[in-house]
Structure formats: structure tokens, C-alpha cells
């Protein structure tokens, strides 16, 4: 009896071990299958940007490369006209149908964050200290309340594009572009042509407000005339902190009003006029290099921005478009979005972006790259970065509209420059007061 009981217990123990082993193997197989399933999850994310042909083409090319490397992630891109972009984003975000990743102008950041469109850059993607070590200092203008919400691929500064053929035709040396603003005015006068009725046929300098003009006024003219545009905390507009502010504004306005070397909206806009061979000089960013290369049927060059007087203060406006992950994106979509954003800001992508779009790499590691620094086209923009200031905008669209409308009063209604300047400063200050009162 005892022997039978012993045998029974042994058999039961063996069966239990087999069962346990089977359960263990089954558990491993299930775990393995779940891991495999997770790794093969297909995810679709969306990327929005505004319509700028060189950028649209480049993003499509980059997406193809990214998808080849990440076959389980599909990136759908959409672009919208510049003047509709913010409205499209606002409508989509409020409807819950917005993109996963947004490309936006850094000057829009305060409003995008205020509206709750963006989430901070995940720390596992890049910490704040890593961002500030990796990027050139200029991008710190996008740091809001100690946090970064976006990461740029590239940065821009301003320079002069000039038509060498027009210089020759006007008896000017095509290899000696203007070094001071007075020289620019003198050269532009020689290239400006009007018909018998006074209608502009060719402008020596494409003076404008809505393009890069108002940036040049804020960060170049004001500084070169000895005025710090804003207080360090960005709360105070200091354009009229001394009489030099009005002097700078008057000089800039009179390039159009008094010297008559160019007009806003001539041939639609400054860039179109230059590409058509009807503007001798324009101020623009490196992002327009490709478009000018493709369109210009004349010899042209690039040089650094002029100064107030010989050996005077150099100043420039720096800016960038940047990429952020939308608030509410989570789970697999967040992981995929982080992966795509990391790909977008890689050194390899920044090199491609320079080549195909024309904007300068944003990583500090490119600062000593002689292939860029000594390039006759890119070099002046790199030099410009050394003295560039990225304006802290609280509402870039409102600030731009304000200065454009006030200048229209001067140019179209002949209102006094000094009184209009005072009104403009008050209006700009009110925009900042309204923003900071809600922070």
C-alpha cells in the first residue's frame, strides 16, 4: 500500500513539473509574441508646414528617407499658404484634428503655447541642457518660462542680394557692393528708373515693410543708431528711449519717402522684383537662395548688411522656423513623432537642408565649417549670425500688422513721421502689455 502511494505521488509530482514547464514555455512564447507585435505596430503621424516650395520638396524627400529607415511609421505631410497657416492650425487644433508635429515661426511660439497647441520637448528626446549645448545661442529666444517646446533644423540671418548686371549698367563696380547705408542709397539712386510720369520701372533698392524690412528696422537700424529695441525681459518697447530712435526710423522711412529708391509692392513684392531683374538690391535671408538661383537670368552676388558709418556697429536679425509636437499626442504616435523630430534635427538632415533649402545649420558644431564660412553665397549669412539678434515677439502677426499700418499712414496719407512714430511705439507697447498681463 505504501509502495503504491509512493509511486502515485512521484507520478503526480512529475506531471506537475511538466505542467509548470509547459506554463513557463507558454508564458515566454506569449511574451515573445507580444513584444514582436509591439515592435511591428504601424503608426501614421502628420506633419504640417506652410507652403514654401523649397521646403515642401525637401520635407517630402526627407520623409521618404525616414520611412525607408522606419517602415512601420508613415508620415503624412500637408502645407498651407503662409497667410492661412495660423488660421488652419487654430481651427484644426480646436476641432481635435490637428497635426502631430507642427512647423512654425519662432515668433509665433508665445501664442501657440498660450493656446495650448504644443507640449514641451520630452526630456527623453533632449534635455534643456542638451539643447543649449547642441544649438547655437540664438535659439534660446524660443525658450518660454524655462522650457523648450520646439527644435529647429536651421537658422537664418539677413544679407544683401545684389544684381551685378544692374551695377555694371549704372556704371558701378559689381565687385564693390555698398558698405554703409549712405553708399547703398547712392548706388540705388543710380539704378532707379522711372518713366516720364514718374512711374517706377526699375528700383535701385527694394524697400519694404512686410518682408524683411521691419526686422531690419528693429534689429539693425535701431541698434546701429544706438538704441536697444526692447528691455532684457522683453516687456518694454524702447524704440523712443532716446531721440536716436526717431532718427533711425526717419532715415529708414526716407529711403522710400524722400530718396525714392524703391517702393513697397513694386512688381508684387521685393523678391519677385529682384528675381525679375527689376530690383538692384534687396535684403533677404538665405532661405531665398535656391529660388533666386532657379529664377535669376543675370549675374548676382551676396554681401553683408551695411553699417551706419565706416567701421560702425554691425547688427543683424536672426530667425528660424522650428518644429514642435502637438499637445495631446501620446502613446505610439508620440514615440513615432519623437523619432521623426530626432531625424529632422540630425546633422545629416541639416547638411541636406543647407544644400536644398539654403538655411544655415542650427547646431553649434557647424560654426567652424569652412566649406560654409568661406562660401561666397553662404559666407555673408554666416558672418551675419555673429551679430544677429532674434527678436522676442509676443505676437509676431500683430506686431507686423501694427508697423505696416502705421507706415501706410506716412506713405499714403502723408502723416508726420514723428507723430506716427509715437503712435507706433504706444501700439507696440500695448501689444506687449496685453500679453504679459495674462502670464
mmCIF file with all atom_site columns, N, CA and C in Angstrom, residues 143-197:
data_model
loop_
_atom_site.group_PDB
_atom_site.id
_atom_site.type_symbol
_atom_site.label_atom_id
_atom_site.label_alt_id
_atom_site.label_comp_id
_atom_site.label_asym_id
_atom_site.label_entity_id
_atom_site.label_seq_id
_atom_site.pdbx_PDB_ins_code
_atom_site.Cartn_x
_atom_site.Cartn_y
_atom_site.Cartn_z
_atom_site.occupancy
_atom_site.B_iso_or_equiv
_atom_site.pdbx_formal_charge
_atom_site.auth_seq_id
_atom_site.auth_comp_id
_atom_site.auth_asym_id
_atom_site.auth_atom_id
_atom_site.pdbx_PDB_model_num
ATOM 1   N N  . UNK A 1 143 ? 12.925 79.890  -25.836 1.00 0.00 ? 143 UNK A N  1
ATOM 2   C CA . UNK A 1 143 ? 12.750 79.299  -24.504 1.00 0.00 ? 143 UNK A CA 1
ATOM 3   C C  . UNK A 1 143 ? 11.679 80.091  -23.758 1.00 0.00 ? 143 UNK A C  1
ATOM 4   N N  . UNK A 1 144 ? 10.592 79.434  -23.420 1.00 0.00 ? 144 UNK A N  1
ATOM 5   C CA . UNK A 1 144 ? 9.467  80.096  -22.770 1.00 0.00 ? 144 UNK A CA 1
ATOM 6   C C  . UNK A 1 144 ? 9.295  79.541  -21.357 1.00 0.00 ? 144 UNK A C  1
ATOM 7   N N  . UNK A 1 145 ? 9.393  80.416  -20.369 1.00 0.00 ? 145 UNK A N  1
ATOM 8   C CA . UNK A 1 145 ? 9.252  80.004  -18.966 1.00 0.00 ? 145 UNK A CA 1
ATOM 9   C C  . UNK A 1 145 ? 10.159 78.826  -18.622 1.00 0.00 ? 145 UNK A C  1
ATOM 10  N N  . UNK A 1 146 ? 11.388 78.882  -19.133 1.00 0.00 ? 146 UNK A N  1
ATOM 11  C CA . UNK A 1 146 ? 12.384 77.865  -18.802 1.00 0.00 ? 146 UNK A CA 1
ATOM 12  C C  . UNK A 1 146 ? 12.257 76.566  -19.567 1.00 0.00 ? 146 UNK A C  1
ATOM 13  N N  . UNK A 1 147 ? 11.348 76.519  -20.544 1.00 0.00 ? 147 UNK A N  1
ATOM 14  C CA . UNK A 1 147 ? 11.138 75.276  -21.290 1.00 0.00 ? 147 UNK A CA 1
ATOM 15  C C  . UNK A 1 147 ? 11.268 75.503  -22.795 1.00 0.00 ? 147 UNK A C  1
ATOM 16  N N  . UNK A 1 148 ? 11.691 74.461  -23.492 1.00 0.00 ? 148 UNK A N  1
ATOM 17  C CA . UNK A 1 148 ? 11.704 74.465  -24.953 1.00 0.00 ? 148 UNK A CA 1
ATOM 18  C C  . UNK A 1 148 ? 10.539 73.605  -25.441 1.00 0.00 ? 148 UNK A C  1
ATOM 19  N N  . UNK A 1 149 ? 9.796  74.146  -26.377 1.00 0.00 ? 149 UNK A N  1
ATOM 20  C CA . UNK A 1 149 ? 8.657  73.432  -26.935 1.00 0.00 ? 149 UNK A CA 1
ATOM 21  C C  . UNK A 1 149 ? 8.912  72.980  -28.369 1.00 0.00 ? 149 UNK A C  1
ATOM 22  N N  . UNK A 1 150 ? 9.990  73.484  -28.941 1.00 0.00 ? 150 UNK A N  1
ATOM 23  C CA . UNK A 1 150 ? 10.280 73.182  -30.340 1.00 0.00 ? 150 UNK A CA 1
ATOM 24  C C  . UNK A 1 150 ? 11.782 73.058  -30.569 1.00 0.00 ? 150 UNK A C  1
ATOM 25  N N  . UNK A 1 151 ? 12.140 72.439  -31.692 1.00 0.00 ? 151 UNK A N  1
ATOM 26  C CA . UNK A 1 151 ? 13.542 72.309  -32.095 1.00 0.00 ? 151 UNK A CA 1
ATOM 27  C C  . UNK A 1 151 ? 13.659 72.649  -33.581 1.00 0.00 ? 151 UNK A C  1
ATOM 28  N N  . UNK A 1 152 ? 14.576 73.544  -33.949 1.00 0.00 ? 152 UNK A N  1
ATOM 29  C CA . UNK A 1 152 ? 14.736 73.909  -35.358 1.00 0.00 ? 152 UNK A CA 1
ATOM 30  C C  . UNK A 1 152 ? 15.736 73.021  -36.095 1.00 0.00 ? 152 UNK A C  1
ATOM 31  N N  . UNK A 1 153 ? 15.584 72.982  -37.401 1.00 0.00 ? 153 UNK A N  1
ATOM 32  C CA . UNK A 1 153 ? 16.562 72.319  -38.265 1.00 0.00 ? 153 UNK A CA 1
ATOM 33  C C  . UNK A 1 153 ? 17.661 73.321  -38.622 1.00 0.00 ? 153 UNK A C  1
ATOM 34  N N  . UNK A 1 154 ? 17.235 74.551  -38.872 1.00 0.00 ? 154 UNK A N  1
ATOM 35  C CA . UNK A 1 154 ? 18.157 75.556  -39.402 1.00 0.00 ? 154 UNK A CA 1
ATOM 36  C C  . UNK A 1 154 ? 17.825 76.939  -38.859 1.00 0.00 ? 154 UNK A C  1
ATOM 37  N N  . UNK A 1 155 ? 18.724 77.876  -39.091 1.00 0.00 ? 155 UNK A N  1
ATOM 38  C CA . UNK A 1 155 ? 18.540 79.267  -38.677 1.00 0.00 ? 155 UNK A CA 1
ATOM 39  C C  . UNK A 1 155 ? 18.842 80.174  -39.873 1.00 0.00 ? 155 UNK A C  1
ATOM 40  N N  . UNK A 1 156 ? 18.447 81.446  -39.732 1.00 0.00 ? 156 UNK A N  1
ATOM 41  C CA . UNK A 1 156 ? 18.676 82.399  -40.823 1.00 0.00 ? 156 UNK A CA 1
ATOM 42  C C  . UNK A 1 156 ? 19.210 83.719  -40.276 1.00 0.00 ? 156 UNK A C  1
ATOM 43  N N  . UNK A 1 157 ? 19.931 84.412  -41.106 1.00 0.00 ? 157 UNK A N  1
ATOM 44  C CA . UNK A 1 157 ? 20.287 85.803  -40.846 1.00 0.00 ? 157 UNK A CA 1
ATOM 45  C C  . UNK A 1 157 ? 19.983 86.545  -42.142 1.00 0.00 ? 157 UNK A C  1
ATOM 46  N N  . UNK A 1 158 ? 20.238 87.842  -42.156 1.00 0.00 ? 158 UNK A N  1
ATOM 47  C CA . UNK A 1 158 ? 19.965 88.645  -43.345 1.00 0.00 ? 158 UNK A CA 1
ATOM 48  C C  . UNK A 1 158 ? 21.261 89.073  -44.033 1.00 0.00 ? 158 UNK A C  1
ATOM 49  N N  . UNK A 1 159 ? 21.148 89.348  -45.322 1.00 0.00 ? 159 UNK A N  1
ATOM 50  C CA . UNK A 1 159 ? 22.277 89.858  -46.108 1.00 0.00 ? 159 UNK A CA 1
ATOM 51  C C  . UNK A 1 159 ? 21.707 90.630  -47.289 1.00 0.00 ? 159 UNK A C  1
ATOM 52  N N  . UNK A 1 160 ? 22.582 91.287  -48.037 1.00 0.00 ? 160 UNK A N  1
ATOM 53  C CA . UNK A 1 160 ? 22.162 91.960  -49.270 1.00 0.00 ? 160 UNK A CA 1
ATOM 54  C C  . UNK A 1 160 ? 22.362 91.026  -50.456 1.00 0.00 ? 160 UNK A C  1
ATOM 55  N N  . UNK A 1 161 ? 21.320 90.850  -51.252 1.00 0.00 ? 161 UNK A N  1
ATOM 56  C CA . UNK A 1 161 ? 21.450 90.253  -52.578 1.00 0.00 ? 161 UNK A CA 1
ATOM 57  C C  . UNK A 1 161 ? 21.535 91.428  -53.548 1.00 0.00 ? 161 UNK A C  1
ATOM 58  N N  . UNK A 1 162 ? 22.470 91.379  -54.492 1.00 0.00 ? 162 UNK A N  1
ATOM 59  C CA . UNK A 1 162 ? 22.550 92.497  -55.431 1.00 0.00 ? 162 UNK A CA 1
ATOM 60  C C  . UNK A 1 162 ? 22.782 92.002  -56.857 1.00 0.00 ? 162 UNK A C  1
ATOM 61  N N  . UNK A 1 163 ? 22.209 92.744  -57.791 1.00 0.00 ? 163 UNK A N  1
ATOM 62  C CA . UNK A 1 163 ? 22.251 92.413  -59.209 1.00 0.00 ? 163 UNK A CA 1
ATOM 63  C C  . UNK A 1 163 ? 23.512 93.027  -59.828 1.00 0.00 ? 163 UNK A C  1
ATOM 64  N N  . UNK A 1 164 ? 24.497 92.185  -60.118 1.00 0.00 ? 164 UNK A N  1
ATOM 65  C CA . UNK A 1 164 ? 25.771 92.680  -60.647 1.00 0.00 ? 164 UNK A CA 1
ATOM 66  C C  . UNK A 1 164 ? 25.618 93.295  -62.032 1.00 0.00 ? 164 UNK A C  1
ATOM 67  N N  . UNK A 1 165 ? 24.706 92.770  -62.824 1.00 0.00 ? 165 UNK A N  1
ATOM 68  C CA . UNK A 1 165 ? 24.490 93.328  -64.164 1.00 0.00 ? 165 UNK A CA 1
ATOM 69  C C  . UNK A 1 165 ? 23.922 94.740  -64.079 1.00 0.00 ? 165 UNK A C  1
ATOM 70  N N  . UNK A 1 166 ? 23.012 94.969  -63.136 1.00 0.00 ? 166 UNK A N  1
ATOM 71  C CA . UNK A 1 166 ? 22.467 96.311  -62.951 1.00 0.00 ? 166 UNK A CA 1
ATOM 72  C C  . UNK A 1 166 ? 23.538 97.268  -62.435 1.00 0.00 ? 166 UNK A C  1
ATOM 73  N N  . UNK A 1 167 ? 24.424 96.772  -61.599 1.00 0.00 ? 167 UNK A N  1
ATOM 74  C CA . UNK A 1 167 ? 25.541 97.590  -61.117 1.00 0.00 ? 167 UNK A CA 1
ATOM 75  C C  . UNK A 1 167 ? 26.396 98.052  -62.301 1.00 0.00 ? 167 UNK A C  1
ATOM 76  N N  . UNK A 1 168 ? 26.736 97.118  -63.177 1.00 0.00 ? 168 UNK A N  1
ATOM 77  C CA . UNK A 1 168 ? 27.558 97.450  -64.354 1.00 0.00 ? 168 UNK A CA 1
ATOM 78  C C  . UNK A 1 168 ? 26.859 98.481  -65.231 1.00 0.00 ? 168 UNK A C  1
ATOM 79  N N  . UNK A 1 169 ? 25.571 98.248  -65.502 1.00 0.00 ? 169 UNK A N  1
ATOM 80  C CA . UNK A 1 169 ? 24.808 99.138  -66.384 1.00 0.00 ? 169 UNK A CA 1
ATOM 81  C C  . UNK A 1 169 ? 24.724 100.558 -65.822 1.00 0.00 ? 169 UNK A C  1
ATOM 82  N N  . UNK A 1 170 ? 24.790 100.686 -64.491 1.00 0.00 ? 170 UNK A N  1
ATOM 83  C CA . UNK A 1 170 ? 24.708 102.000 -63.851 1.00 0.00 ? 170 UNK A CA 1
ATOM 84  C C  . UNK A 1 170 ? 26.086 102.621 -63.642 1.00 0.00 ? 170 UNK A C  1
ATOM 85  N N  . UNK A 1 171 ? 27.133 101.946 -64.146 1.00 0.00 ? 171 UNK A N  1
ATOM 86  C CA . UNK A 1 171 ? 28.486 102.465 -64.003 1.00 0.00 ? 171 UNK A CA 1
ATOM 87  C C  . UNK A 1 171 ? 29.097 102.189 -62.641 1.00 0.00 ? 171 UNK A C  1
ATOM 88  N N  . UNK A 1 172 ? 28.537 101.218 -61.923 1.00 0.00 ? 172 UNK A N  1
ATOM 89  C CA . UNK A 1 172 ? 29.048 100.856 -60.594 1.00 0.00 ? 172 UNK A CA 1
ATOM 90  C C  . UNK A 1 172 ? 29.925 99.617  -60.678 1.00 0.00 ? 172 UNK A C  1
ATOM 91  N N  . UNK A 1 173 ? 30.814 99.463  -59.726 1.00 0.00 ? 173 UNK A N  1
ATOM 92  C CA . UNK A 1 173 ? 31.691 98.297  -59.675 1.00 0.00 ? 173 UNK A CA 1
ATOM 93  C C  . UNK A 1 173 ? 30.909 97.108  -59.109 1.00 0.00 ? 173 UNK A C  1
ATOM 94  N N  . UNK A 1 174 ? 30.687 96.059  -59.905 1.00 0.00 ? 174 UNK A N  1
ATOM 95  C CA . UNK A 1 174 ? 29.904 94.910  -59.439 1.00 0.00 ? 174 UNK A CA 1
ATOM 96  C C  . UNK A 1 174 ? 30.592 94.107  -58.335 1.00 0.00 ? 174 UNK A C  1
ATOM 97  N N  . UNK A 1 175 ? 31.865 94.355  -58.158 1.00 0.00 ? 175 UNK A N  1
ATOM 98  C CA . UNK A 1 175 ? 32.607 93.656  -57.106 1.00 0.00 ? 175 UNK A CA 1
ATOM 99  C C  . UNK A 1 175 ? 32.824 94.528  -55.868 1.00 0.00 ? 175 UNK A C  1
ATOM 100 N N  . UNK A 1 176 ? 32.116 95.651  -55.836 1.00 0.00 ? 176 UNK A N  1
ATOM 101 C CA . UNK A 1 176 ? 32.242 96.558  -54.697 1.00 0.00 ? 176 UNK A CA 1
ATOM 102 C C  . UNK A 1 176 ? 30.854 96.993  -54.220 1.00 0.00 ? 176 UNK A C  1
ATOM 103 N N  . UNK A 1 177 ? 30.117 96.089  -53.594 1.00 0.00 ? 177 UNK A N  1
ATOM 104 C CA . UNK A 1 177 ? 28.780 96.427  -53.095 1.00 0.00 ? 177 UNK A CA 1
ATOM 105 C C  . UNK A 1 177 ? 28.866 97.411  -51.935 1.00 0.00 ? 177 UNK A C  1
ATOM 106 N N  . UNK A 1 178 ? 27.787 98.090  -51.603 1.00 0.00 ? 178 UNK A N  1
ATOM 107 C CA . UNK A 1 178 ? 27.815 99.126  -50.558 1.00 0.00 ? 178 UNK A CA 1
ATOM 108 C C  . UNK A 1 178 ? 28.171 98.584  -49.176 1.00 0.00 ? 178 UNK A C  1
ATOM 109 N N  . UNK A 1 179 ? 28.955 99.374  -48.446 1.00 0.00 ? 179 UNK A N  1
ATOM 110 C CA . UNK A 1 179 ? 29.372 99.002  -47.088 1.00 0.00 ? 179 UNK A CA 1
ATOM 111 C C  . UNK A 1 179 ? 28.597 99.774  -46.019 1.00 0.00 ? 179 UNK A C  1
ATOM 112 N N  . UNK A 1 180 ? 28.077 100.944 -46.400 1.00 0.00 ? 180 UNK A N  1
ATOM 113 C CA . UNK A 1 180 ? 27.288 101.752 -45.464 1.00 0.00 ? 180 UNK A CA 1
ATOM 114 C C  . UNK A 1 180 ? 25.914 102.003 -46.079 1.00 0.00 ? 180 UNK A C  1
ATOM 115 N N  . UNK A 1 181 ? 24.963 102.442 -45.256 1.00 0.00 ? 181 UNK A N  1
ATOM 116 C CA . UNK A 1 181 ? 23.617 102.719 -45.769 1.00 0.00 ? 181 UNK A CA 1
ATOM 117 C C  . UNK A 1 181 ? 23.629 103.919 -46.713 1.00 0.00 ? 181 UNK A C  1
ATOM 118 N N  . UNK A 1 182 ? 24.471 104.907 -46.445 1.00 0.00 ? 182 UNK A N  1
ATOM 119 C CA . UNK A 1 182 ? 24.572 106.050 -47.359 1.00 0.00 ? 182 UNK A CA 1
ATOM 120 C C  . UNK A 1 182 ? 25.063 105.597 -48.732 1.00 0.00 ? 182 UNK A C  1
ATOM 121 N N  . UNK A 1 183 ? 26.032 104.690 -48.740 1.00 0.00 ? 183 UNK A N  1
ATOM 122 C CA . UNK A 1 183 ? 26.529 104.158 -50.013 1.00 0.00 ? 183 UNK A CA 1
ATOM 123 C C  . UNK A 1 183 ? 25.429 103.382 -50.730 1.00 0.00 ? 183 UNK A C  1
ATOM 124 N N  . UNK A 1 184 ? 24.636 102.641 -49.978 1.00 0.00 ? 184 UNK A N  1
ATOM 125 C CA . UNK A 1 184 ? 23.536 101.896 -50.592 1.00 0.00 ? 184 UNK A CA 1
ATOM 126 C C  . UNK A 1 184 ? 22.555 102.852 -51.270 1.00 0.00 ? 184 UNK A C  1
ATOM 127 N N  . UNK A 1 185 ? 22.220 103.939 -50.593 1.00 0.00 ? 185 UNK A N  1
ATOM 128 C CA . UNK A 1 185 ? 21.295 104.915 -51.180 1.00 0.00 ? 185 UNK A CA 1
ATOM 129 C C  . UNK A 1 185 ? 21.878 105.517 -52.454 1.00 0.00 ? 185 UNK A C  1
ATOM 130 N N  . UNK A 1 186 ? 23.154 105.879 -52.423 1.00 0.00 ? 186 UNK A N  1
ATOM 131 C CA . UNK A 1 186 ? 23.804 106.461 -53.607 1.00 0.00 ? 186 UNK A CA 1
ATOM 132 C C  . UNK A 1 186 ? 23.802 105.477 -54.775 1.00 0.00 ? 186 UNK A C  1
ATOM 133 N N  . UNK A 1 187 ? 24.150 104.219 -54.495 1.00 0.00 ? 187 UNK A N  1
ATOM 134 C CA . UNK A 1 187 ? 24.159 103.200 -55.553 1.00 0.00 ? 187 UNK A CA 1
ATOM 135 C C  . UNK A 1 187 ? 22.750 102.968 -56.084 1.00 0.00 ? 187 UNK A C  1
ATOM 136 N N  . UNK A 1 188 ? 21.781 102.902 -55.180 1.00 0.00 ? 188 UNK A N  1
ATOM 137 C CA . UNK A 1 188 ? 20.399 102.626 -55.576 1.00 0.00 ? 188 UNK A CA 1
ATOM 138 C C  . UNK A 1 188 ? 19.828 103.740 -56.448 1.00 0.00 ? 188 UNK A C  1
ATOM 139 N N  . UNK A 1 189 ? 20.180 104.977 -56.151 1.00 0.00 ? 189 UNK A N  1
ATOM 140 C CA . UNK A 1 189 ? 19.705 106.104 -56.962 1.00 0.00 ? 189 UNK A CA 1
ATOM 141 C C  . UNK A 1 189 ? 20.148 105.954 -58.414 1.00 0.00 ? 189 UNK A C  1
ATOM 142 N N  . UNK A 1 190 ? 21.377 105.484 -58.610 1.00 0.00 ? 190 UNK A N  1
ATOM 143 C CA . UNK A 1 190 ? 21.919 105.330 -59.959 1.00 0.00 ? 190 UNK A CA 1
ATOM 144 C C  . UNK A 1 190 ? 21.242 104.198 -60.727 1.00 0.00 ? 190 UNK A C  1
ATOM 145 N N  . UNK A 1 191 ? 20.641 103.258 -59.999 1.00 0.00 ? 191 UNK A N  1
ATOM 146 C CA . UNK A 1 191 ? 19.987 102.131 -60.666 1.00 0.00 ? 191 UNK A CA 1
ATOM 147 C C  . UNK A 1 191 ? 18.478 102.301 -60.803 1.00 0.00 ? 191 UNK A C  1
ATOM 148 N N  . UNK A 1 192 ? 17.915 103.310 -60.142 1.00 0.00 ? 192 UNK A N  1
ATOM 149 C CA . UNK A 1 192 ? 16.465 103.516 -60.169 1.00 0.00 ? 192 UNK A CA 1
ATOM 150 C C  . UNK A 1 192 ? 16.040 104.206 -61.461 1.00 0.00 ? 192 UNK A C  1
ATOM 151 N N  . UNK A 1 193 ? 14.986 103.677 -62.081 1.00 0.00 ? 193 UNK A N  1
ATOM 152 C CA . UNK A 1 193 ? 14.468 104.244 -63.329 1.00 0.00 ? 193 UNK A CA 1
ATOM 153 C C  . UNK A 1 193 ? 12.967 104.487 -63.217 1.00 0.00 ? 193 UNK A C  1
ATOM 154 N N  . UNK A 1 194 ? 12.539 105.652 -63.716 1.00 0.00 ? 194 UNK A N  1
ATOM 155 C CA . UNK A 1 194 ? 11.118 105.995 -63.757 1.00 0.00 ? 194 UNK A CA 1
ATOM 156 C C  . UNK A 1 194 ? 10.768 106.516 -65.145 1.00 0.00 ? 194 UNK A C  1
ATOM 157 N N  . UNK A 1 195 ? 9.503  106.358 -65.510 1.00 0.00 ? 195 UNK A N  1
ATOM 158 C CA . UNK A 1 195 ? 9.083  106.870 -66.818 1.00 0.00 ? 195 UNK A CA 1
ATOM 159 C C  . UNK A 1 195 ? 8.786  108.366 -66.708 1.00 0.00 ? 195 UNK A C  1
ATOM 160 N N  . UNK A 1 196 ? 8.323  108.960 -67.805 1.00 0.00 ? 196 UNK A N  1
ATOM 161 C CA . UNK A 1 196 ? 8.097  110.407 -67.842 1.00 0.00 ? 196 UNK A CA 1
ATOM 162 C C  . UNK A 1 196 ? 7.078  110.872 -66.805 1.00 0.00 ? 196 UNK A C  1
ATOM 163 N N  . UNK A 1 197 ? 6.157  109.969 -66.454 1.00 0.00 ? 197 UNK A N  1
ATOM 164 C CA . UNK A 1 197 ? 5.131  110.338 -65.478 1.00 0.00 ? 197 UNK A CA 1
ATOM 165 C C  . UNK A 1 197 ? 5.582  110.106 -64.036 1.00 0.00 ? 197 UNK A C  1
#
